[in-house]
Tab-separated table of C-alpha atoms and ligand atoms in Angstrom:
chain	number	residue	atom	x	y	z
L	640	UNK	CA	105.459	119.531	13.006
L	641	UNK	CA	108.390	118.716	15.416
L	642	UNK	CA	106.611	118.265	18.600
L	643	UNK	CA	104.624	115.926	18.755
L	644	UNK	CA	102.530	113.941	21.784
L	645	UNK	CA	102.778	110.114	22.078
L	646	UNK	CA	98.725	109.693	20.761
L	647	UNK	CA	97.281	107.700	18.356
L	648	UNK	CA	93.907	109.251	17.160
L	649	UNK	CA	91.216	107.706	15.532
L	650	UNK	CA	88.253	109.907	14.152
L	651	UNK	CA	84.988	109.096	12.061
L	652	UNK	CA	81.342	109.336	12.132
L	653	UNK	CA	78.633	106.905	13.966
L	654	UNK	CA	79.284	103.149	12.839
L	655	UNK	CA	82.158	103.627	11.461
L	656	UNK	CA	83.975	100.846	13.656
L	657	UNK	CA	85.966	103.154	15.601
L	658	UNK	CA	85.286	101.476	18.862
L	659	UNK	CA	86.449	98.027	18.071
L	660	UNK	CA	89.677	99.212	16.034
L	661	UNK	CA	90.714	101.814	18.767
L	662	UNK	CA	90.305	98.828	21.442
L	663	UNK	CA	92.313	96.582	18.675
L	664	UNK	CA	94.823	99.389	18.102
L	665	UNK	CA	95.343	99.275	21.826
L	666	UNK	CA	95.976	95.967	22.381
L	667	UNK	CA	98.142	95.589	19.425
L	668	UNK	CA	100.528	98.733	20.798
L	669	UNK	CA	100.025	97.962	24.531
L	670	UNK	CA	98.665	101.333	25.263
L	671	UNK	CA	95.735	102.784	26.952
L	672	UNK	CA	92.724	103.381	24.602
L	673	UNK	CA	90.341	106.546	25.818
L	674	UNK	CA	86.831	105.937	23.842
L	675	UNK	CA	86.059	109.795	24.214
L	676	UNK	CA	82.520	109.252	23.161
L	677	UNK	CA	81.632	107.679	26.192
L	678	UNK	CA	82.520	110.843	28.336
L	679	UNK	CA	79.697	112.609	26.120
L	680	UNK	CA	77.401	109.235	26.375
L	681	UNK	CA	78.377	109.302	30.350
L	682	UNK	CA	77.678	113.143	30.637
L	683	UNK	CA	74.275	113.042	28.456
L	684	UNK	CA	72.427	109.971	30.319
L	685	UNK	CA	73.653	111.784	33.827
L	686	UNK	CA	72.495	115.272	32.526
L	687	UNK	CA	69.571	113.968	30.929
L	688	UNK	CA	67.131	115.210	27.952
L	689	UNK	CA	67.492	119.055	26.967
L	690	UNK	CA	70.538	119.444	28.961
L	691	UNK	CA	72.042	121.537	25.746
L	692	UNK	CA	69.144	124.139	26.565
L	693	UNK	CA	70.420	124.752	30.279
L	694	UNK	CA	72.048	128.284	30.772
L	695	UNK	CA	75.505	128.039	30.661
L	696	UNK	CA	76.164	128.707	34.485
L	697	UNK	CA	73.949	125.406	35.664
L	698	UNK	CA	75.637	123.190	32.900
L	699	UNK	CA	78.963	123.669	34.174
L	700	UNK	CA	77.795	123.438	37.535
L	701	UNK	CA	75.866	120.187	36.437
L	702	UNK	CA	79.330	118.632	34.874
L	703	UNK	CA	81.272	119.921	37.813
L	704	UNK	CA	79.855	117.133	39.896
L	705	UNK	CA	81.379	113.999	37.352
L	706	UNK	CA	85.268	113.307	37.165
L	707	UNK	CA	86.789	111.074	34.312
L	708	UNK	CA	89.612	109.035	34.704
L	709	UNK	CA	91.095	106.089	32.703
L	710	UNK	CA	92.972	102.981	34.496
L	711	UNK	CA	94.904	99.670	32.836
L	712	UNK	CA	95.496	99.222	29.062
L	713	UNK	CA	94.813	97.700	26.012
L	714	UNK	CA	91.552	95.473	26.323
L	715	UNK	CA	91.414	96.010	29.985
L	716	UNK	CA	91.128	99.603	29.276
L	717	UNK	CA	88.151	101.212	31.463
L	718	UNK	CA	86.893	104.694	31.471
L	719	UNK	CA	85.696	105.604	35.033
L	720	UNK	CA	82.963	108.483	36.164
L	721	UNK	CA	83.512	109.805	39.785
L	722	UNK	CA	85.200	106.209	40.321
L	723	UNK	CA	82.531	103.535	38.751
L	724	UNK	CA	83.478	101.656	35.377
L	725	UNK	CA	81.514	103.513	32.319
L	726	UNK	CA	79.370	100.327	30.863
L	727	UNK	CA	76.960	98.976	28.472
L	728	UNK	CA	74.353	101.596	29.745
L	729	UNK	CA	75.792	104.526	27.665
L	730	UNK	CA	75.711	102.471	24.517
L	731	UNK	CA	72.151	102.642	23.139
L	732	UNK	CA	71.090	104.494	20.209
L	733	UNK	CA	68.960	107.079	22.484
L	734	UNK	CA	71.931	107.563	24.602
L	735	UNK	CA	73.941	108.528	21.228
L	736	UNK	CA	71.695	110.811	20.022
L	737	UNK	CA	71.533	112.423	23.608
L	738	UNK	CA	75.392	112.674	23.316
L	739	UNK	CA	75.095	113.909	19.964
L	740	UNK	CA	73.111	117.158	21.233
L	741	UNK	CA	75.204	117.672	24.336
L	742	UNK	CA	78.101	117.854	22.119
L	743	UNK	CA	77.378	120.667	20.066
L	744	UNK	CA	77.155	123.061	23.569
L	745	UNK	CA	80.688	124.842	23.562
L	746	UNK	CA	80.831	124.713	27.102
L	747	UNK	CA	80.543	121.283	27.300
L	748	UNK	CA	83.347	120.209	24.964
L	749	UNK	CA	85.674	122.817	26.183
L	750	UNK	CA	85.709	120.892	30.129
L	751	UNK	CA	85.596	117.621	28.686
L	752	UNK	CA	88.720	118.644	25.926
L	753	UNK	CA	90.227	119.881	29.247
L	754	UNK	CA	89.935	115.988	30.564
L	755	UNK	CA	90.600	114.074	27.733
L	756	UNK	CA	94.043	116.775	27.162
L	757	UNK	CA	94.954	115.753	30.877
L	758	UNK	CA	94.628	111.758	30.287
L	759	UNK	CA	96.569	112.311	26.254
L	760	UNK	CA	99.559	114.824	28.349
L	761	UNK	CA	100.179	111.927	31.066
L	762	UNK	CA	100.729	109.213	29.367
L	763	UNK	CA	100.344	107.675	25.839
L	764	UNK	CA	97.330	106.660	24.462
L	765	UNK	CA	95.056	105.446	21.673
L	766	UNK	CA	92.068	108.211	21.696
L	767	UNK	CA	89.047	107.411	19.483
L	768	UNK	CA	86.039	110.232	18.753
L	769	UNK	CA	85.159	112.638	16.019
L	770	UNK	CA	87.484	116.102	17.223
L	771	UNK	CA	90.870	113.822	18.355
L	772	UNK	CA	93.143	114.950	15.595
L	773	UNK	CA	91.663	117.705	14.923
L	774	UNK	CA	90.880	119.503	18.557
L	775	UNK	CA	91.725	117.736	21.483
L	776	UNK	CA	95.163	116.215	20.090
L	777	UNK	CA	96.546	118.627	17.232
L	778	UNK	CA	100.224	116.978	17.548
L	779	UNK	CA	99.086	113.462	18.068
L	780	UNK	CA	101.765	111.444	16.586
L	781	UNK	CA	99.523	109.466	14.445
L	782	UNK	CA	96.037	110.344	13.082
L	783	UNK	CA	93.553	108.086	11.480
L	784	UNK	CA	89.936	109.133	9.929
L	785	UNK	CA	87.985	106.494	8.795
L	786	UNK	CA	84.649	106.942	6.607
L	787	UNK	CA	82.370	105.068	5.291
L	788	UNK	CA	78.655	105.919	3.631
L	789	UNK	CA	75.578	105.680	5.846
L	790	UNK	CA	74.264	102.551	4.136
L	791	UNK	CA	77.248	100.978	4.619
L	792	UNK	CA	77.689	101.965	8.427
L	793	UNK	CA	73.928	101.160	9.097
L	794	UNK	CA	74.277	97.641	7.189
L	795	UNK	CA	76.987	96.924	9.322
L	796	UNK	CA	74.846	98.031	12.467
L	797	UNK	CA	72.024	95.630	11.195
L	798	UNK	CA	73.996	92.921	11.092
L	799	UNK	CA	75.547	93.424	14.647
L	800	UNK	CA	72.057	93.996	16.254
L	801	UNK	CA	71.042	90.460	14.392
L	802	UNK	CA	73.670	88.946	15.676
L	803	UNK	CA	72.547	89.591	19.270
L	804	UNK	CA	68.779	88.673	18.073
L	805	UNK	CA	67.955	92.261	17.836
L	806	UNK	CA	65.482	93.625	15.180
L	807	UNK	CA	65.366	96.878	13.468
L	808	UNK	CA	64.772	98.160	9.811
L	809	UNK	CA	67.825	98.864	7.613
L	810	UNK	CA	65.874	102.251	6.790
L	811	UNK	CA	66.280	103.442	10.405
L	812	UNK	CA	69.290	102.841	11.301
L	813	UNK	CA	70.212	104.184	7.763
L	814	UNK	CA	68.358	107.812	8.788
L	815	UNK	CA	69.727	107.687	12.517
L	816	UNK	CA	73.325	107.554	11.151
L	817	UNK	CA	72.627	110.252	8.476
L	818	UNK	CA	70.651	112.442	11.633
L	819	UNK	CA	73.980	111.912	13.719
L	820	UNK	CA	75.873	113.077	10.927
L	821	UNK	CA	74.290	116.259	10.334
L	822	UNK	CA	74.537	117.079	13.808
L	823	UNK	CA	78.045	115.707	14.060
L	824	UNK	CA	79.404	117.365	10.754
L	825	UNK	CA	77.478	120.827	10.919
L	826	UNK	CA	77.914	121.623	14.323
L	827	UNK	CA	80.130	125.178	14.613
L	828	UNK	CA	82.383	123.847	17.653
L	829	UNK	CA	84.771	120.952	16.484
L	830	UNK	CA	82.566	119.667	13.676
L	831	UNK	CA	83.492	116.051	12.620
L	832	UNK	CA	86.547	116.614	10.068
L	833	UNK	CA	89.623	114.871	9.010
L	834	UNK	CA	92.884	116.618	10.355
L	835	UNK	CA	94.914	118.136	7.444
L	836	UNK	CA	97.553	115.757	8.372
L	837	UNK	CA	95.341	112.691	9.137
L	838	UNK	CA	95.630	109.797	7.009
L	839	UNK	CA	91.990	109.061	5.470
L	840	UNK	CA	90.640	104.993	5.270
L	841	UNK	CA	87.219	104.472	3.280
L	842	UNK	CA	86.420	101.291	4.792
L	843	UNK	CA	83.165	100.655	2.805
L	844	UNK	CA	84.950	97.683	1.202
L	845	UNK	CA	87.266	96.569	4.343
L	846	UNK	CA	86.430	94.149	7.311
L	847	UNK	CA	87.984	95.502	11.266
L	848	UNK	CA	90.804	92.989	10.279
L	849	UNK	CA	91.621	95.049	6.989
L	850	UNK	CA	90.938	98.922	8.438
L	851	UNK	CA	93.575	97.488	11.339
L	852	UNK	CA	96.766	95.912	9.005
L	853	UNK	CA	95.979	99.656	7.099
L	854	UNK	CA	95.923	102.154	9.919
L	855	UNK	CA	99.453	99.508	11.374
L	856	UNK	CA	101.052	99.519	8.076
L	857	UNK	CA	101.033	103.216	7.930
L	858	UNK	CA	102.476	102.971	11.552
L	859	UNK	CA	105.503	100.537	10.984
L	860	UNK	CA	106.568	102.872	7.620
L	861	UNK	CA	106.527	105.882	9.566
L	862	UNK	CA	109.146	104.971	12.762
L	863	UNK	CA	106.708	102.091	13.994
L	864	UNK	CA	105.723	101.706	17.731
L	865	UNK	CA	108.962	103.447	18.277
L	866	UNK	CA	107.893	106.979	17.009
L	867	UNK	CA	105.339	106.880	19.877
L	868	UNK	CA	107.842	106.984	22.360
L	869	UNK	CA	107.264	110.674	23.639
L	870	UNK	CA	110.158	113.579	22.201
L	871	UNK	CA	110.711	111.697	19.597
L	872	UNK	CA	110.956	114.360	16.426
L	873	UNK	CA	107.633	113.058	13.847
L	874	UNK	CA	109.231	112.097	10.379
L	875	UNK	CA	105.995	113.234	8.731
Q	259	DC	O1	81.425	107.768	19.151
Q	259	DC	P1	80.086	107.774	19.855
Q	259	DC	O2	78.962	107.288	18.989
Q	259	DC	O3	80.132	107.055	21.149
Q	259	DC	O4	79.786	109.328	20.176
Q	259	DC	C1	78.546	109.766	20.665
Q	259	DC	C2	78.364	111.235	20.340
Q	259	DC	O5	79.282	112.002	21.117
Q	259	DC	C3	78.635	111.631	18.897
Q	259	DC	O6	77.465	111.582	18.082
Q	259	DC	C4	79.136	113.034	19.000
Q	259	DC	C5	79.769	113.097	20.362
Q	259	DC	N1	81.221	113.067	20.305
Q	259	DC	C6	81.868	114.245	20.010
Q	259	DC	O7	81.210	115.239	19.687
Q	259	DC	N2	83.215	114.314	20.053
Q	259	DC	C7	83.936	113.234	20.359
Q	259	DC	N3	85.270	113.333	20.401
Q	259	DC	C8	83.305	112.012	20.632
Q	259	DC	C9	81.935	111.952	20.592
């Protein structure tokens, strides 16, 4: 591929760490990081439970009314709706699974690909989801998918929620991650996949430090930073 677009993408299922790399990732390269997730978090808790089960004509309507944009870069990276800062609020597990469901509805990934194309085509970016490499950004320059089994993604959850003196059972989170996959995986629009020419990171055995020096190793031997720089031809 000759053309490419000045992206970095960074796919994977739930838990995988994708969120805290693709923030890293963006710091690291001084670039804007869009955490496309949290446009199908923002859109679910707005649109609210069944939403998928609306006729077409009212769910487009519905998303008519909420505009995305993303402003500053690297940590200070924020994802707005109709102007207000995306928070904390989209980020529970009920939210996910809300997003989850929303995002199988064709209509509802083809006007948020439309947004998330816009942000990637004016300037370059770090995009994190499960359809970046694959969809949204076919000629990203680089394209990450990281993986990791359930157990290992919901023992990493565990330990995150303990941290902030949060209980739950290792058996739950363990079936909500394997509930998101199924939806995420299966679904017939954009199903969670690597991109042919994505390079793959099991990081059952790596900490966010380790994933990171992997996915910016495989940077610096292929042009580095540099390569990003947009018309540049890929050397994949
Ligand atoms: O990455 P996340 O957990 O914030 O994503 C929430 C849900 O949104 C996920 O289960 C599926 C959907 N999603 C998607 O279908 N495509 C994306 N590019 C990003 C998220």
């Amino acid at each position: 591929m000759s053309h490419f677009l000045p992206v970095v993408t960074l796919d994977g299922p739930a838990g995988v760490g994708k969120t805290t790399l693709a923030r890293r990732m963006a710091e690291n390269l001084d670039l804007p990081y869009l955490d496309s997730g949290a446009m199908f978090r923002c859109l679910a808790l707005k649109l609210g439970r069944d939403a998928e089960n609306l006729p077409e004509g009212e769910l487009r309507a519905q998303c008519a009314q909420w505009t995305f944009n993303l402003a500053g870069r690297g940590r200070k990276s924020v994802l707005l709706c109709n102007g207000q800062a995306v928070g904390d609020e989209v980020r529970t597990e009920h939210v996910g699974m809300l997003a989850a469901r929303i995002a199988t509805v064709p209509a509802v990934r083809e006007i948020l690909r439309a947004v998330q194309r816009a942000i990637g085509e004016k300037s370059p970016l770090v995009a994190e989801g499960r359809d970046m490499g694959t969809v949204v950004f076919p000629e990203a320059r680089f394209k990450f998918f990281l993986d990791a089994l359930p157990e290992v993604r919901a023992a990493r959850r565990l330990r995150e929620l303990e941290e902030r003196g949060e209980n739950a059972e290792l058996a739950d989170l363990t079936e909500q991650i394997r509930k998101r996959d199924a939806l995420d995986r299966n679904r017939a629009v954009a199903p969670l996949r690597p991109a042919r020419d994505a390079c793959v990171v099991d990081t059952s055995r790596l900490d966010i430090q380790g994933v990171l020096g992997v996915m910016l190793h495989h940077i610096s031997l292929h042009g580095g930073r540099h390569a990003l720089a947009a018309g540049m031809p890929s050397a994949l």
